Amino acid sequence: METIALGCDHAAYTVKENIKDYLTSLGYKVLDLGSHNEERVDYPDYGIAVGEAVAQGKCQKGIVICGTGIGISISANKVKGIRAAVCSEPVSARLSKEHNNSNVLAFGSRIVAPEYAREIVKAWLDATFEEGRHSKRIEKIAAYERKTDHSLL
Ligand code: RB5
């Protein structure tokens, strides 16, 4: 079974625990990269940690959660090879895998209710990248990453 990396900030700690239980109940392994309580933290630390775990192949996919899902997804997307998608409903979550081959799912704990978050997660996990015409677009993103040395920006 796949291993899913999980990351969140203080605003999403409770939902992250909820999603961790859900993933475990579905049979997934979970790598919980924090945060581990509701003390105020900075979302980039957790978005980048999840992005690196996925990019390095320690996990097949990642899920990142902050108040809106925005800050932590921006952070995860700074890691080369990461395609993090912020999704507030299941259709976008499914399409982000089918068309964009998203390898990190993001959502906001202050935007979606926990039960709905589980539906979003399930739609994403059950989806498959369709390849075909979508592959060359993903490859264009990867080509840009390869030619760009972000350390100079
Ligand atoms: C934390 O208050 C909040 O700014 C953060 O969780 C997130 O929404 C940022 O994008």
CSV table of C-alpha atoms and ligand atoms in Angstrom, one decimal:
chain,number,residue,atom,x,y,z
A,1,MET,CA,0.0,0.0,0.0
A,2,GLU,CA,1.1,3.6,-0.7
A,3,THR,CA,2.6,5.8,2.0
A,4,ILE,CA,1.1,9.3,2.2
A,5,ALA,CA,3.1,12.2,3.7
A,6,LEU,CA,1.0,14.5,5.8
A,7,GLY,CA,1.8,18.1,6.8
A,8,CYS,CA,-0.2,20.9,8.4
A,9,ASP,CA,0.2,24.1,10.5
A,10,HIS,CA,-1.6,24.9,13.8
A,11,ALA,CA,-4.8,26.0,12.0
A,12,ALA,CA,-5.2,22.5,10.6
A,13,TYR,CA,-3.8,20.2,13.3
A,14,THR,CA,-7.2,18.7,14.2
A,15,VAL,CA,-8.2,18.1,10.6
A,16,LYS,CA,-4.8,16.6,9.9
A,17,GLU,CA,-5.4,14.1,12.7
A,18,ASN,CA,-8.8,13.3,11.3
A,19,ILE,CA,-7.4,12.7,7.8
A,20,LYS,CA,-4.6,10.6,9.3
A,21,ASP,CA,-7.2,8.3,10.9
A,22,TYR,CA,-9.1,8.2,7.7
A,23,LEU,CA,-6.1,7.2,5.6
A,24,THR,CA,-5.2,4.5,8.1
A,25,SER,CA,-8.7,3.1,8.0
A,26,LEU,CA,-8.4,2.9,4.2
A,27,GLY,CA,-5.2,0.9,4.6
A,28,TYR,CA,-2.6,3.6,3.7
A,29,LYS,CA,0.6,4.1,5.6
A,30,VAL,CA,1.1,7.6,6.8
A,31,LEU,CA,4.3,9.6,7.3
A,32,ASP,CA,3.2,12.4,9.7
A,33,LEU,CA,5.6,15.3,9.3
A,34,GLY,CA,3.7,17.5,11.7
A,35,SER,CA,2.8,19.8,13.1
A,36,HIS,CA,2.0,17.8,16.2
A,37,ASN,CA,-0.1,20.2,18.2
A,38,GLU,CA,-1.9,23.5,18.0
A,39,GLU,CA,1.0,25.8,18.9
A,40,ARG,CA,1.6,28.5,16.3
A,41,VAL,CA,4.0,27.4,13.6
A,42,ASP,CA,4.9,28.5,10.0
A,43,TYR,CA,3.3,26.6,7.2
A,44,PRO,CA,6.3,26.7,4.8
A,45,ASP,CA,8.2,24.3,7.2
A,46,TYR,CA,5.5,21.6,6.7
A,47,GLY,CA,4.7,22.2,3.1
A,48,ILE,CA,8.4,21.9,2.1
A,49,ALA,CA,8.9,18.9,4.3
A,50,VAL,CA,6.0,17.0,2.6
A,51,GLY,CA,7.2,18.2,-0.8
A,52,GLU,CA,10.7,16.9,-0.2
A,53,ALA,CA,9.4,13.5,1.2
A,54,VAL,CA,7.4,13.0,-2.1
A,55,ALA,CA,10.1,14.4,-4.4
A,56,GLN,CA,12.7,12.1,-2.7
A,57,GLY,CA,10.5,9.1,-3.1
A,58,LYS,CA,10.0,8.4,0.6
A,59,CYS,CA,6.3,8.7,0.0
A,60,GLN,CA,4.2,8.2,-3.1
A,61,LYS,CA,1.9,11.2,-2.4
A,62,GLY,CA,1.4,14.0,0.1
A,63,ILE,CA,-1.5,15.9,1.7
A,64,VAL,CA,-0.9,19.4,3.1
A,65,ILE,CA,-3.4,21.4,5.1
A,66,CYS,CA,-3.3,25.0,6.5
A,67,GLY,CA,-6.1,27.5,7.2
A,68,THR,CA,-6.8,28.0,3.5
A,69,GLY,CA,-4.6,25.4,1.9
A,70,ILE,CA,-2.9,28.3,0.0
A,71,GLY,CA,0.3,29.0,1.9
A,72,ILE,CA,1.2,25.4,2.4
A,73,SER,CA,0.5,24.5,-1.2
A,74,ILE,CA,2.7,27.4,-2.4
A,75,SER,CA,5.4,26.1,-0.2
A,76,ALA,CA,5.2,22.5,-1.4
A,77,ASN,CA,5.2,23.7,-5.0
A,78,LYS,CA,8.7,25.3,-4.4
A,79,VAL,CA,10.1,21.7,-4.3
A,80,LYS,CA,11.2,20.6,-7.7
A,81,GLY,CA,8.9,17.8,-9.1
A,82,ILE,CA,6.0,18.7,-6.9
A,83,ARG,CA,2.6,19.5,-8.3
A,84,ALA,CA,0.4,20.5,-5.4
A,85,ALA,CA,-3.2,21.3,-6.1
A,86,VAL,CA,-5.5,23.2,-3.7
A,87,CYS,CA,-8.9,21.6,-4.0
A,88,SER,CA,-12.1,22.6,-2.1
A,89,GLU,CA,-14.3,20.0,-3.7
A,90,PRO,CA,-14.0,16.4,-5.0
A,91,VAL,CA,-14.3,17.1,-8.7
A,92,SER,CA,-11.2,19.4,-8.8
A,93,ALA,CA,-9.3,16.9,-6.6
A,94,ARG,CA,-10.1,14.1,-9.1
A,95,LEU,CA,-9.2,16.2,-12.1
A,96,SER,CA,-6.0,17.4,-10.5
A,97,LYS,CA,-4.8,13.8,-10.6
A,98,GLU,CA,-6.4,12.8,-13.9
A,99,HIS,CA,-5.1,15.8,-15.9
A,100,ASN,CA,-2.3,17.3,-13.8
A,101,ASN,CA,-0.9,14.3,-12.1
A,102,SER,CA,-0.9,16.2,-8.8
A,103,ASN,CA,1.3,14.4,-6.3
A,104,VAL,CA,0.3,16.6,-3.4
A,105,LEU,CA,-3.2,17.5,-2.4
A,106,ALA,CA,-3.9,20.7,-0.4
A,107,PHE,CA,-7.0,22.0,1.2
A,108,GLY,CA,-8.0,24.5,3.9
A,109,SER,CA,-9.2,23.5,7.3
A,110,ARG,CA,-11.1,26.8,7.5
A,111,ILE,CA,-12.6,26.3,4.1
A,112,VAL,CA,-13.9,22.8,4.0
A,113,ALA,CA,-15.6,20.8,6.8
A,114,PRO,CA,-13.8,17.6,8.0
A,115,GLU,CA,-16.3,15.2,6.5
A,116,TYR,CA,-16.1,17.0,3.1
A,117,ALA,CA,-12.4,16.9,3.4
A,118,ARG,CA,-12.5,13.1,3.6
A,119,GLU,CA,-14.6,13.1,0.3
A,120,ILE,CA,-12.0,15.3,-1.3
A,121,VAL,CA,-9.2,13.1,-0.2
A,122,LYS,CA,-11.0,9.9,-1.4
A,123,ALA,CA,-11.7,11.4,-4.8
A,124,TRP,CA,-8.1,12.3,-5.2
A,125,LEU,CA,-6.7,8.9,-4.0
A,126,ASP,CA,-9.1,6.9,-6.2
A,127,ALA,CA,-8.2,8.9,-9.4
A,128,THR,CA,-5.5,7.9,-11.9
A,129,PHE,CA,-3.4,10.1,-14.2
A,130,GLU,CA,-4.8,9.8,-17.7
A,131,GLU,CA,-1.5,10.4,-19.5
A,132,GLY,CA,-2.0,10.9,-23.2
A,133,ARG,CA,-2.4,14.6,-24.2
A,134,HIS,CA,-1.8,15.6,-20.6
A,135,SER,CA,1.7,14.1,-20.4
A,136,LYS,CA,3.4,16.6,-22.7
A,137,ARG,CA,2.0,19.5,-20.5
A,138,ILE,CA,3.4,17.9,-17.4
A,139,GLU,CA,6.7,17.4,-19.2
A,140,LYS,CA,6.8,21.1,-20.1
A,141,ILE,CA,6.6,22.0,-16.4
A,142,ALA,CA,9.4,19.5,-15.7
A,143,ALA,CA,11.5,20.8,-18.5
A,144,TYR,CA,11.2,24.3,-17.1
A,145,GLU,CA,12.2,23.0,-13.7
A,146,ARG,CA,15.3,21.3,-15.2
A,147,LYS,CA,16.5,24.4,-17.0
A,148,THR,CA,15.9,26.8,-14.0
A,149,ASP,CA,18.3,27.0,-11.2
A,150,HIS,CA,16.0,28.3,-8.5
A,151,SER,CA,18.9,29.0,-6.2
A,152,LEU,CA,19.7,32.0,-8.4
A,153,LEU,CA,16.3,33.6,-8.2
B,1,RB5,C1,-2.5,30.8,9.8
B,1,RB5,O1,-3.2,31.7,10.5
B,1,RB5,C2,-2.9,30.9,8.3
B,1,RB5,O2,-2.4,32.1,7.8
B,1,RB5,C3,-2.4,29.7,7.5
B,1,RB5,O3,-3.0,28.6,8.1
B,1,RB5,C4,-2.8,29.6,6.1
B,1,RB5,O4,-4.2,29.9,5.9
B,1,RB5,C5,-2.0,30.4,5.1
B,1,RB5,O5,-2.1,30.3,3.9
